[in-house]
Coordinates of C-alpha atoms and ligand atoms in Angstrom, one line a residue:
M1 CA 87.7 -120.8 -16.0
I2 CA 86.6 -117.6 -14.6
T3 CA 82.7 -117.4 -14.9
M4 CA 80.6 -114.0 -14.9
D5 CA 77.1 -113.8 -12.7
P6 CA 75.3 -112.0 -14.9
T7 CA 72.1 -110.7 -12.5
A8 CA 70.7 -107.9 -12.7
N9 CA 71.8 -105.7 -9.4
A10 CA 75.8 -104.4 -9.8
R11 CA 75.7 -104.8 -5.8
D12 CA 74.6 -108.7 -6.6
E13 CA 77.1 -109.1 -9.5
R14 CA 80.2 -111.2 -8.7
I15 CA 83.2 -112.5 -10.2
R16 CA 83.1 -116.4 -9.2
K17 CA 86.3 -118.7 -8.1
R18 CA 86.8 -122.0 -9.2
P19 CA 89.9 -123.6 -7.9
E20 CA 91.8 -124.2 -11.1
D21 CA 91.4 -120.4 -10.9
Y22 CA 94.1 -120.4 -7.9
P23 CA 95.8 -123.1 -8.7
G24 CA 98.0 -122.8 -5.3
A25 CA 97.3 -119.9 -4.3
N26 CA 98.9 -119.1 -0.2
L27 CA 95.8 -118.3 0.8
S28 CA 92.9 -120.4 -0.2
N29 CA 90.4 -120.4 2.2
Y30 CA 89.9 -117.5 3.5
E31 CA 87.5 -118.8 7.2
D32 CA 90.1 -121.6 8.5
F33 CA 92.9 -118.8 7.0
I34 CA 91.3 -116.0 9.6
G35 CA 90.8 -118.5 12.1
K36 CA 94.1 -119.3 12.3
F37 CA 95.6 -116.7 12.3
A38 CA 98.2 -115.0 14.2
W39 CA 100.8 -111.9 13.5
D40 CA 103.4 -113.7 16.0
Q41 CA 103.5 -116.5 12.7
A42 CA 103.9 -113.9 10.3
R43 CA 107.2 -112.7 12.3
A44 CA 108.3 -115.4 12.5
L45 CA 108.5 -116.0 8.9
L46 CA 111.0 -113.5 8.9
D47 CA 115.1 -113.6 10.0
G48 CA 115.1 -111.1 12.6
L49 CA 118.9 -109.6 13.5
P50 CA 121.0 -110.7 16.5
G51 CA 119.6 -109.8 20.8
G52 CA 115.7 -109.1 18.9
G53 CA 116.5 -106.7 16.1
L54 CA 114.8 -106.6 13.3
N55 CA 115.5 -103.9 10.5
I56 CA 113.0 -104.1 6.7
A57 CA 116.3 -103.6 4.6
Y58 CA 118.2 -107.0 5.5
E59 CA 115.6 -109.2 5.6
A60 CA 114.7 -107.7 2.7
I61 CA 118.0 -108.3 1.1
D62 CA 120.8 -109.6 3.5
R63 CA 118.4 -112.8 4.4
H64 CA 118.0 -114.0 0.1
L65 CA 121.8 -113.4 0.5
K66 CA 122.2 -115.6 4.0
A67 CA 120.5 -118.5 2.3
G68 CA 122.2 -118.8 -1.0
R69 CA 119.6 -117.0 -2.6
G70 CA 122.5 -114.1 -4.2
D71 CA 122.3 -115.1 -7.6
K72 CA 118.2 -114.4 -8.5
L73 CA 116.9 -111.9 -10.4
A74 CA 115.9 -108.8 -7.8
L75 CA 114.9 -106.0 -9.7
R76 CA 114.7 -105.6 -13.6
W77 CA 114.8 -102.0 -14.6
I78 CA 113.6 -100.7 -17.2
A79 CA 114.8 -96.9 -18.8
R80 CA 112.6 -94.8 -20.4
D81 CA 114.9 -95.2 -23.8
A82 CA 114.4 -99.3 -23.3
K83 CA 117.6 -100.0 -22.4
I84 CA 117.3 -102.6 -19.5
R85 CA 119.2 -103.4 -16.5
D86 CA 118.6 -105.7 -14.1
F87 CA 120.0 -106.8 -10.4
T88 CA 120.1 -109.8 -8.7
Y89 CA 119.5 -109.8 -5.0
S90 CA 123.3 -109.8 -4.4
A91 CA 124.2 -107.1 -7.1
L92 CA 121.4 -105.3 -5.9
G93 CA 122.7 -106.2 -2.3
A94 CA 125.9 -104.6 -3.3
Q95 CA 124.8 -101.0 -4.9
V96 CA 123.0 -100.9 -1.1
N97 CA 126.0 -101.0 0.4
R98 CA 127.6 -98.7 -0.7
F99 CA 125.2 -96.8 -0.5
V100 CA 125.2 -96.9 3.4
N101 CA 128.6 -96.6 3.4
T102 CA 128.5 -93.6 1.2
L103 CA 126.1 -92.2 4.4
A104 CA 128.2 -93.2 6.4
E105 CA 131.2 -91.4 5.8
H106 CA 129.5 -87.8 5.6
G107 CA 127.8 -89.2 8.7
I108 CA 124.2 -89.7 7.9
R109 CA 123.7 -91.9 11.5
K110 CA 121.3 -94.0 12.6
G111 CA 118.0 -92.1 13.1
D112 CA 118.8 -89.8 10.5
R113 CA 116.3 -88.8 7.7
V114 CA 117.5 -88.9 4.7
F115 CA 114.8 -87.6 2.2
S116 CA 114.5 -88.3 -1.4
L117 CA 113.3 -86.9 -4.7
L118 CA 113.3 -89.2 -7.3
G119 CA 111.8 -90.2 -10.2
R120 CA 112.1 -94.6 -10.8
V121 CA 115.2 -94.9 -11.0
P122 CA 118.1 -97.6 -9.2
E123 CA 119.3 -95.3 -6.8
L124 CA 116.0 -95.0 -5.6
Y125 CA 116.0 -98.3 -4.9
F126 CA 120.2 -97.8 -3.4
A127 CA 118.6 -95.2 -1.2
A128 CA 115.6 -96.6 0.3
L129 CA 117.4 -99.6 1.4
G130 CA 120.1 -98.6 1.8
T131 CA 118.9 -95.8 4.5
L132 CA 116.8 -98.6 6.4
K133 CA 119.8 -100.2 5.8
N134 CA 121.8 -97.5 7.9
G135 CA 119.5 -97.4 10.0
S136 CA 118.0 -94.1 9.2
V137 CA 115.2 -92.9 8.3
F138 CA 113.9 -93.0 4.9
S139 CA 111.1 -90.6 3.4
P140 CA 110.3 -90.2 -0.3
L141 CA 108.7 -86.9 -2.4
F142 CA 106.6 -86.5 -5.0
S143 CA 108.4 -85.5 -7.7
A144 CA 105.7 -83.9 -9.2
F145 CA 105.9 -81.8 -6.3
G146 CA 106.8 -77.5 -7.0
P147 CA 109.2 -76.4 -3.9
E148 CA 106.1 -75.6 -1.5
P149 CA 105.3 -78.8 -1.1
I150 CA 108.8 -80.0 -1.0
K151 CA 109.5 -77.5 1.7
A152 CA 107.3 -77.7 3.9
R153 CA 107.8 -81.1 4.3
M154 CA 111.6 -81.3 4.7
T155 CA 111.4 -78.7 7.2
I156 CA 108.5 -80.5 9.3
G157 CA 110.9 -83.7 9.2
Q158 CA 113.7 -82.1 9.7
A159 CA 115.7 -83.9 6.4
N160 CA 119.7 -84.0 7.3
A161 CA 120.0 -85.8 3.9
L162 CA 118.6 -85.0 0.6
V163 CA 119.2 -88.1 -2.2
T164 CA 118.1 -86.4 -6.3
T165 CA 118.8 -84.6 -9.2
E166 CA 120.4 -82.1 -10.3
A167 CA 117.8 -80.4 -12.1
F168 CA 114.9 -80.9 -9.3
Y169 CA 117.7 -79.8 -6.8
R170 CA 118.6 -76.6 -8.8
R171 CA 114.9 -75.6 -9.8
K172 CA 112.8 -77.2 -6.6
I173 CA 115.7 -76.9 -3.4
E174 CA 118.4 -74.6 -3.7
P175 CA 116.2 -71.3 -3.7
W176 CA 115.1 -72.5 -0.2
R177 CA 118.1 -74.2 0.9
K178 CA 119.6 -71.8 3.5
E179 CA 116.6 -71.9 5.4
L180 CA 116.3 -75.2 6.3
A181 CA 119.0 -75.5 8.9
S182 CA 118.9 -79.5 9.8
L183 CA 119.7 -80.1 5.5
E184 CA 123.5 -81.0 5.0
K185 CA 124.2 -83.2 3.3
V186 CA 122.4 -83.2 -0.9
F187 CA 123.5 -86.2 -3.0
L188 CA 123.1 -85.1 -6.4
T189 CA 122.3 -88.3 -10.1
E190 CA 122.0 -87.4 -13.2
C191 CA 125.6 -84.7 -12.5
S192 CA 126.2 -82.0 -14.6
A193 CA 130.6 -81.2 -14.7
N194 CA 129.6 -78.4 -13.2
L195 CA 128.3 -79.5 -9.4
P196 CA 126.5 -76.5 -7.5
P197 CA 128.5 -76.0 -4.2
D198 CA 127.8 -77.6 -1.3
T199 CA 126.4 -80.4 -2.4
I200 CA 128.0 -84.6 -3.1
D201 CA 127.6 -85.9 -6.4
L202 CA 126.0 -89.3 -5.6
A203 CA 127.7 -91.8 -8.3
A204 CA 130.8 -90.8 -7.7
A205 CA 131.1 -91.0 -3.9
L206 CA 128.7 -94.9 -4.7
A207 CA 132.3 -95.9 -7.1
Q208 CA 134.3 -95.1 -4.8
A209 CA 132.6 -96.8 -1.1
S210 CA 133.1 -100.6 -0.3
E211 CA 130.4 -102.8 -1.2
V212 CA 131.0 -104.2 1.9
C213 CA 129.0 -103.4 5.5
E214 CA 126.7 -105.2 8.1
T215 CA 123.8 -104.0 9.2
V216 CA 122.3 -101.4 11.9
Q217 CA 121.3 -103.2 14.5
T218 CA 118.0 -100.9 14.7
L219 CA 115.1 -102.8 16.6
P220 CA 111.1 -103.4 15.7
E221 CA 110.4 -100.5 17.3
D222 CA 113.0 -97.8 15.8
M223 CA 111.4 -95.6 12.9
A224 CA 112.7 -96.4 9.7
L225 CA 109.8 -94.2 7.6
L226 CA 107.6 -90.9 7.3
H227 CA 105.2 -91.0 5.0
F228 CA 103.9 -88.1 4.1
T229 CA 100.2 -88.0 3.6
S230 CA 97.8 -84.7 3.6
G231 CA 94.5 -84.1 6.1
T232 CA 91.9 -80.6 5.0
T233 CA 93.4 -78.8 7.7
G234 CA 96.6 -77.6 9.1
K235 CA 100.1 -78.9 7.5
P236 CA 101.0 -82.0 5.9
K237 CA 101.4 -84.8 8.6
G238 CA 104.4 -87.2 8.3
A239 CA 103.6 -90.3 9.5
I240 CA 105.6 -92.5 11.5
H241 CA 106.5 -96.2 10.1
V242 CA 108.5 -98.6 12.4
H243 CA 111.0 -101.6 11.2
E244 CA 109.0 -103.7 12.5
A245 CA 105.8 -103.0 9.4
V246 CA 108.7 -104.9 7.7
V247 CA 105.6 -107.8 9.2
A248 CA 102.8 -107.3 7.8
H249 CA 104.7 -105.6 4.4
N250 CA 106.1 -109.4 4.0
V251 CA 102.6 -111.2 4.5
T252 CA 100.5 -109.0 3.1
G253 CA 102.6 -109.9 -0.5
K254 CA 101.7 -113.0 0.1
L255 CA 98.1 -113.0 0.6
A256 CA 96.8 -109.7 -0.8
L257 CA 99.5 -110.2 -4.1
D258 CA 100.0 -114.0 -4.1
F259 CA 103.4 -114.2 -4.3
H260 CA 105.6 -116.6 -5.0
P261 CA 108.9 -116.5 -5.2
D262 CA 109.3 -117.6 -9.5
D263 CA 106.4 -114.4 -9.7
I264 CA 106.9 -111.1 -11.7
F265 CA 106.1 -108.7 -10.2
W266 CA 105.1 -104.9 -11.5
C267 CA 103.8 -101.7 -9.4
T268 CA 102.9 -99.4 -11.3
A269 CA 102.7 -96.7 -8.1
D270 CA 105.4 -93.2 -7.8
P271 CA 108.1 -93.9 -5.3
G272 CA 107.5 -90.7 -3.9
W273 CA 104.0 -92.3 -2.1
I274 CA 103.8 -94.8 0.7
T275 CA 102.2 -98.0 -2.3
G276 CA 106.0 -97.1 -3.8
T277 CA 108.0 -98.0 -0.3
S278 CA 105.5 -100.8 0.5
Y279 CA 104.5 -102.4 -2.3
G280 CA 107.1 -101.7 -5.0
I281 CA 109.9 -101.8 -2.7
I282 CA 110.4 -104.1 0.5
S283 CA 106.9 -106.7 0.0
P284 CA 108.3 -107.7 -3.1
L285 CA 111.8 -108.4 -2.7
T286 CA 111.3 -109.4 1.2
N287 CA 109.0 -112.4 -0.7
G288 CA 112.1 -113.2 -2.6
V289 CA 109.7 -112.0 -6.0
T290 CA 111.8 -110.3 -9.1
M291 CA 110.2 -106.7 -9.8
V292 CA 109.9 -105.1 -12.5
I293 CA 110.5 -101.1 -12.6
D294 CA 109.7 -98.6 -15.2
Q295 CA 111.0 -95.5 -15.2
A296 CA 108.7 -93.8 -18.3
E297 CA 105.4 -92.2 -17.4
F298 CA 102.2 -94.4 -18.5
D299 CA 101.8 -95.3 -22.5
A300 CA 99.3 -98.1 -23.1
E301 CA 101.4 -99.3 -25.9
R302 CA 104.3 -99.7 -23.9
W303 CA 103.0 -100.8 -20.8
Y304 CA 101.9 -103.9 -22.7
R305 CA 104.9 -104.0 -24.2
I306 CA 105.9 -104.8 -20.8
L307 CA 103.6 -106.5 -19.5
Q308 CA 103.8 -108.7 -22.0
D309 CA 108.0 -109.1 -23.1
Q310 CA 109.0 -109.5 -19.3
K311 CA 106.0 -112.0 -18.0
V312 CA 104.2 -109.6 -15.4
S313 CA 102.7 -112.3 -13.5
V314 CA 101.4 -110.1 -10.7
W315 CA 100.4 -106.9 -11.7
Y316 CA 99.8 -103.7 -9.0
T317 CA 98.4 -100.7 -10.8
A318 CA 95.9 -98.0 -10.1
P319 CA 92.2 -96.5 -11.4
T320 CA 93.3 -94.4 -13.1
A321 CA 95.5 -95.7 -15.0
I322 CA 93.6 -98.8 -15.7
R323 CA 90.5 -95.8 -16.9
M324 CA 93.3 -95.2 -19.2
L325 CA 94.2 -98.2 -20.7
M326 CA 90.2 -99.6 -21.0
K327 CA 90.4 -96.3 -23.3
T328 CA 92.7 -97.3 -26.0
G329 CA 90.3 -101.2 -25.6
A330 CA 90.2 -103.9 -25.0
D331 CA 91.2 -105.1 -28.6
F332 CA 94.0 -103.1 -28.4
A333 CA 95.1 -106.0 -25.0
K334 CA 94.5 -109.2 -26.4
R335 CA 96.8 -107.9 -29.2
F336 CA 99.4 -108.7 -26.8
D337 CA 100.5 -112.0 -25.0
L338 CA 99.6 -111.9 -21.4
S339 CA 98.7 -115.0 -20.7
R340 CA 101.5 -114.6 -17.9
L341 CA 99.6 -112.6 -16.0
R342 CA 97.9 -114.4 -12.9
L343 CA 96.5 -111.7 -10.7
L344 CA 95.6 -107.6 -12.1
A345 CA 95.3 -106.0 -8.6
S346 CA 94.0 -102.5 -8.0
V347 CA 94.8 -99.9 -5.0
G348 CA 94.5 -96.2 -4.2
E349 CA 91.6 -94.4 -5.1
P350 CA 87.5 -96.1 -6.5
L351 CA 88.1 -98.3 -9.0
N352 CA 84.8 -98.3 -10.8
P353 CA 82.5 -101.6 -11.2
E354 CA 82.8 -101.4 -15.0
A355 CA 86.5 -101.2 -14.5
V356 CA 86.7 -104.9 -13.0
L357 CA 84.6 -106.1 -15.9
W358 CA 86.6 -104.8 -18.1
G359 CA 89.7 -106.3 -16.9
M360 CA 87.7 -109.6 -18.3
Q361 CA 86.6 -108.5 -21.6
A362 CA 91.1 -107.3 -22.2
F363 CA 92.7 -110.4 -19.4
G364 CA 90.5 -112.2 -18.6
K365 CA 90.5 -112.2 -15.3
P366 CA 89.1 -109.3 -13.2
F367 CA 91.0 -106.7 -11.2
H368 CA 91.2 -107.1 -7.5
D369 CA 91.1 -103.8 -6.1
N370 CA 92.3 -103.5 -2.7
W371 CA 92.0 -100.5 0.0
W372 CA 94.7 -99.3 2.6
Q373 CA 96.6 -95.5 3.0
T374 CA 99.5 -94.0 4.6
E375 CA 98.5 -93.9 8.1
T376 CA 98.0 -98.4 7.4
G377 CA 100.9 -99.4 5.4
G378 CA 100.6 -102.0 4.1
I379 CA 97.3 -103.3 2.7
M380 CA 94.1 -103.7 5.2
I381 CA 90.8 -104.7 2.4
T382 CA 90.9 -106.8 -1.1
N383 CA 89.8 -109.0 -3.0
F384 CA 91.9 -112.5 -2.6
L385 CA 92.1 -114.7 -5.4
A386 CA 91.2 -116.9 -4.7
M387 CA 87.7 -115.3 -3.5
D388 CA 84.7 -114.3 -5.4
V389 CA 84.9 -111.0 -7.0
K390 CA 81.8 -107.9 -6.3
P391 CA 83.0 -105.8 -8.8
G392 CA 82.7 -102.3 -6.8
S393 CA 83.9 -103.3 -3.2
M394 CA 86.8 -103.2 -2.1
G395 CA 86.8 -107.2 -0.4
R396 CA 87.7 -108.4 2.5
P397 CA 90.8 -107.5 5.0
L398 CA 93.2 -109.1 5.6
P399 CA 94.2 -111.7 8.3
G400 CA 94.7 -109.6 11.2
I401 CA 92.9 -107.7 10.6
A402 CA 89.5 -106.8 13.0
A403 CA 87.8 -103.7 10.3
G404 CA 83.9 -102.7 11.5
I405 CA 81.6 -99.8 10.0
V406 CA 81.4 -97.4 12.8
E407 CA 78.5 -94.2 13.6
H408 CA 79.2 -90.7 15.1
L409 CA 77.7 -90.6 18.6
E410 CA 77.0 -87.2 20.5
G411 CA 79.8 -86.3 23.0
G412 CA 82.3 -87.5 20.4
S413 CA 81.9 -91.6 21.5
V414 CA 81.8 -94.7 18.5
R415 CA 79.7 -97.4 18.0
E416 CA 79.5 -100.4 15.6
I417 CA 77.1 -100.5 13.3
T418 CA 76.4 -104.5 12.1
K419 CA 74.1 -104.0 10.2
P420 CA 73.7 -104.7 6.7
M421 CA 75.1 -102.1 4.8
A422 CA 74.6 -99.3 6.3
M423 CA 76.7 -96.5 6.0
G424 CA 79.3 -95.1 7.8
E425 CA 83.2 -94.6 8.8
L426 CA 85.5 -97.4 8.0
A427 CA 87.2 -98.1 11.8
L428 CA 89.6 -100.5 11.8
R429 CA 90.9 -101.7 15.4
P430 CA 95.0 -100.9 15.9
G431 CA 97.1 -103.5 16.8
W432 CA 98.9 -104.2 13.4
P433 CA 102.9 -104.2 12.6
S434 CA 102.7 -101.7 10.2
M435 CA 100.2 -99.1 11.1
M436 CA 101.7 -95.5 11.9
R437 CA 103.1 -94.7 15.1
G438 CA 102.2 -91.4 15.2
Y439 CA 102.5 -88.7 13.3
L440 CA 105.5 -86.3 14.0
N441 CA 105.0 -84.4 16.5
E442 CA 101.6 -83.9 16.4
E443 CA 100.4 -86.3 19.0
A444 CA 97.0 -84.0 19.3
R445 CA 96.3 -84.9 16.0
Y446 CA 97.2 -88.3 16.2
K447 CA 95.6 -89.8 19.0
K448 CA 92.4 -88.0 17.5
C449 CA 92.0 -90.9 15.2
F450 CA 91.5 -93.6 17.8
V451 CA 88.0 -93.1 18.9
N452 CA 86.5 -96.3 21.8
G453 CA 90.0 -98.8 20.8
W454 CA 89.5 -97.5 16.8
Y455 CA 91.3 -96.5 14.5
L456 CA 89.2 -94.4 11.8
T457 CA 90.2 -94.1 8.5
G458 CA 88.5 -90.9 7.7
D459 CA 86.9 -93.5 4.8
L460 CA 83.1 -93.9 4.9
A461 CA 81.9 -97.5 3.5
M462 CA 79.5 -100.6 4.3
R463 CA 79.9 -104.2 4.5
D464 CA 77.2 -106.4 3.4
S465 CA 76.4 -109.1 4.5
E466 CA 78.7 -111.7 3.4
G467 CA 81.7 -109.4 4.8
Y468 CA 82.5 -106.9 2.2
Y469 CA 83.6 -103.7 2.5
W470 CA 81.8 -100.9 -0.5
F471 CA 83.8 -97.6 -0.4
V472 CA 81.4 -95.2 -0.4
G473 CA 83.8 -91.8 0.0
R474 CA 85.6 -89.7 2.1
A475 CA 84.4 -88.5 5.4
D476 CA 86.5 -85.0 5.2
D477 CA 87.1 -82.2 2.3
V478 CA 91.1 -84.7 1.1
I479 CA 90.9 -85.1 -3.1
K480 CA 92.0 -87.9 -4.9
S481 CA 93.7 -87.1 -7.6
S482 CA 94.8 -90.1 -10.6
G483 CA 95.4 -92.1 -7.0
H484 CA 97.4 -88.9 -5.2
L485 CA 95.7 -87.5 -2.3
I486 CA 95.6 -83.7 -2.3
G487 CA 95.4 -81.5 1.2
P488 CA 92.9 -78.4 0.3
F489 CA 94.5 -76.4 3.0
E490 CA 98.0 -77.0 1.2
V491 CA 96.6 -75.5 -2.3
E492 CA 94.6 -72.4 -0.3
S493 CA 97.9 -71.7 1.6
A494 CA 99.8 -71.3 -2.0
L495 CA 96.9 -69.2 -3.4
M496 CA 96.7 -66.9 -0.3
E497 CA 100.1 -66.0 -0.7
H498 CA 98.9 -64.3 -4.1
K499 CA 98.8 -61.0 -3.8
A500 CA 95.5 -59.9 -5.1
V501 CA 93.9 -62.6 -2.9
A502 CA 91.2 -62.8 -0.4
E503 CA 90.2 -66.4 0.1
A504 CA 90.6 -68.8 -1.2
G505 CA 88.6 -72.8 -1.1
V506 CA 89.7 -75.6 -3.0
I507 CA 87.6 -78.9 -3.4
G508 CA 88.2 -82.3 -5.7
I509 CA 85.2 -82.3 -9.2
P510 CA 84.4 -85.8 -10.4
E511 CA 86.5 -86.4 -13.6
P512 CA 86.2 -89.0 -15.8
T513 CA 89.8 -90.0 -15.4
A514 CA 91.3 -89.0 -12.5
G515 CA 88.2 -89.8 -10.4
E516 CA 89.0 -85.7 -8.9
V517 CA 90.9 -82.4 -10.4
V518 CA 92.1 -80.0 -7.5
K519 CA 89.4 -76.7 -7.8
A520 CA 89.8 -73.8 -6.8
Y521 CA 87.1 -71.0 -5.5
V522 CA 88.8 -67.4 -5.0
A523 CA 87.7 -63.9 -3.4
L524 CA 90.1 -61.1 -4.0
K525 CA 91.2 -58.5 -2.4
D526 CA 89.6 -54.7 -2.9
G527 CA 91.3 -53.5 -5.5
F528 CA 91.7 -56.3 -7.6
T529 CA 89.0 -57.6 -10.6
A530 CA 89.0 -60.4 -11.6
S531 CA 89.5 -61.3 -15.6
E532 CA 90.3 -64.0 -18.0
A533 CA 94.7 -62.4 -17.7
L534 CA 94.3 -62.8 -13.7
R535 CA 92.5 -66.3 -13.7
K536 CA 95.6 -67.9 -15.6
E537 CA 98.3 -65.9 -13.5
L538 CA 97.3 -68.1 -10.1
L539 CA 96.8 -71.5 -12.1
G540 CA 100.7 -70.1 -13.0
H541 CA 101.0 -69.0 -9.8
A542 CA 99.7 -72.2 -7.7
R543 CA 101.6 -74.4 -10.6
Q544 CA 105.3 -72.8 -9.8
R545 CA 104.0 -73.5 -6.5
L546 CA 102.5 -76.0 -5.9
G547 CA 103.6 -78.9 -8.9
P548 CA 101.7 -79.9 -11.7
A549 CA 100.0 -82.7 -9.8
V550 CA 99.6 -80.7 -7.0
A551 CA 98.0 -77.0 -7.9
P552 CA 94.3 -76.0 -9.5
K553 CA 93.5 -77.2 -12.4
D554 CA 90.7 -74.9 -12.7
I555 CA 89.9 -71.6 -10.9
A556 CA 86.2 -69.7 -10.8
F557 CA 86.0 -65.6 -9.1
R558 CA 83.6 -65.8 -6.1
Q559 CA 82.4 -62.5 -4.3
N560 CA 82.8 -64.3 -1.0
L561 CA 83.0 -68.0 0.0
P562 CA 80.1 -69.2 1.6
K563 CA 81.7 -69.3 5.6
T564 CA 80.8 -71.0 8.1
R565 CA 80.4 -68.1 11.5
S566 CA 83.4 -68.8 13.4
G567 CA 85.2 -68.5 10.2
K568 CA 85.8 -71.8 8.1
I569 CA 85.0 -71.7 4.6
M570 CA 82.6 -74.8 3.9
R571 CA 84.1 -76.7 0.9
R572 CA 81.4 -79.1 1.2
L573 CA 78.9 -76.4 -0.1
L574 CA 80.9 -74.6 -2.5
K575 CA 81.5 -78.7 -3.8
A576 CA 77.2 -78.7 -3.9
R577 CA 76.7 -75.8 -5.7
E578 CA 79.4 -77.0 -8.2
L579 CA 78.1 -80.7 -8.4
G580 CA 74.4 -79.2 -8.7
L581 CA 73.5 -81.2 -5.4
P582 CA 71.4 -80.1 -2.8
E583 CA 72.7 -77.9 -0.4
G584 CA 72.2 -80.4 3.1
D585 CA 72.5 -78.2 6.9
I586 CA 73.5 -74.9 6.0
S587 CA 73.0 -73.6 9.6
T588 CA 76.4 -72.2 10.6
L589 CA 76.0 -70.7 7.0
E590 CA 77.7 -66.9 8.1
S591 CA 75.4 -64.9 5.7
E592 CA 77.4 -64.7 2.1
E593 CA 76.4 -60.7 2.2
R594 CA 78.6 -58.3 2.3
Ligands
LIG1 C1 93.1 -92.9 0.7 C2 94.1 -93.2 1.3 C3 96.7 -96.6 -1.1 C4 97.2 -96.5 -0.1 C5 97.8 -95.8 -0.7 C6 97.7 -94.6 -0.2 C7 91.7 -93.8 -0.8 C8 92.7 -96.7 -1.1 C9 91.2 -97.3 -2.5 C10 90.0 -98.0 -3.2 C11 88.3 -96.0 -2.3 C12 90.4 -96.0 -1.9 C13 90.5 -93.8 0.6 C14 92.3 -94.0 1.8 N1 91.6 -94.9 -1.3 N2 92.1 -97.0 -1.8 N3 90.0 -99.2 -3.1 N4 89.2 -97.5 -3.1 N5 89.3 -96.0 -1.7 O1 97.4 -94.5 0.4 O2 96.9 -91.2 0.2 O3 96.7 -92.2 2.1 O4 95.5 -92.4 0.5 O5 92.5 -93.2 -0.3 O6 90.0 -93.1 0.6 O7 91.0 -92.8 2.9 P1 97.0 -92.3 1.1

């Protein structure tokens, strides 16, 4: 049984684990394990391709077929209407091959970029794996994006092909498609009888394609995935990941999610973000587990039913979802038979200590928080199954990962701080297989991430005397809303496109369920007056361009916005004022009078 240590101080509180809480765990003795771990061994767990090649899709599917595991259930897809479609590893492989042959037939080749804009539908999995097996680069987009974030990403990524639904295409892509010359092929799902010009009906194409194909020979350092992420300023950044990343996807699945062949795994992440690829596709499949995929959006009862009926054993979810479950109460959870659950994990945003403890009430097990980023490609820090959980802590670094807390010195260098619980920037020693290899066409922004041999994460954190890491906040102005990273600049730019807007400053404000929500401050051009009607118009404008997940939830008008002498809007000051916090160092503030 897992017991709680009833110490008063939250930081000292711990959920103790005993060997009977983690029978057969892949990592049962941390110190011992990290001492022996080497990435080469992790690499040896995979087959590779002849001649030193490596391909993610081959490791996820073909390797299992070769080993006679083709009849194992790979993917159980639960449609919105609760109908189920099952794919064994061989059935999934056949669909993936059809997709590869479809791409090839349409001239999409090695190195070409294939984007997806899809919900959780089987075609997403065929497309992701088929793209990789074809040697092309897969780039998933969030389906709640509006046309602008989609256009920006597909333009930066120079998309050659897109897989999306007919409805998304008509609404979000067709209006600007002609502006993107690289985009040769558009494959549509859920097609009407009336196919838009210059598009391909994916279902028809797959039906005609052969189920047999060879893996395109890719090398470990060939680009495989392009995942977009946001910074404080400038356009979204395309983080480049290579086929070698599969070494980390695979082994971190074993170590952080404790994958065993019999596991039934449910990752609730949206496929438009990296968690949905690294742990919603690649890691579970390379580990040969069965994954459950639910097409529908969050619904507490539906989720408990899935956990119960599908006998989910490892569940990977996010704080926003956990907080929504908490609202329905622990007693509700207890109405279901959730006895198969053996590991609950959470990622993407700070997980409140109360949420970890609520896991104990509702499931008899804590949530295991873990930390990583688009740039790191895989889990870097985690609360291991076989280790005491400290509620509020992100856990300890994975084997093969060297983390530290650094302070910034004058002149731009950094230095590690080893004093327990000293706050600084979370940094990692580069060199693990799933580390990004660059930001696409943004060498300078990429280089800026590395100082004195450290990769700087942009997060502020502390490490305690036992080596557990504690998240403090972001070092930059990037917003995390419902686990989705939102760049304030992208939102400000969309607002600035409106004829009434002179200046816009965008911040995240705390909200109990989503963690943060987007709020915009707007100064109007001369000749425009603030009114409720204009506020609504601006909200509508932003929503239409950016999509509901990115658009501000609230807009406030200001005479002018606080700026530095060099003209940069001081988002931090907007935030401090919004929250009634001290304004901090305002020595660079330009006078706000006009
Ligand atoms: C940022 C990365 C999680 C991988 C996919 C999303 C925040 C992530 C935690 C956590 C507190 C967390 C950080 C990080 N974050 N995990 N356990 N506790 N904050 O990757 O969209 O690139 O976001 O999410 O700020 O830098 P991402």
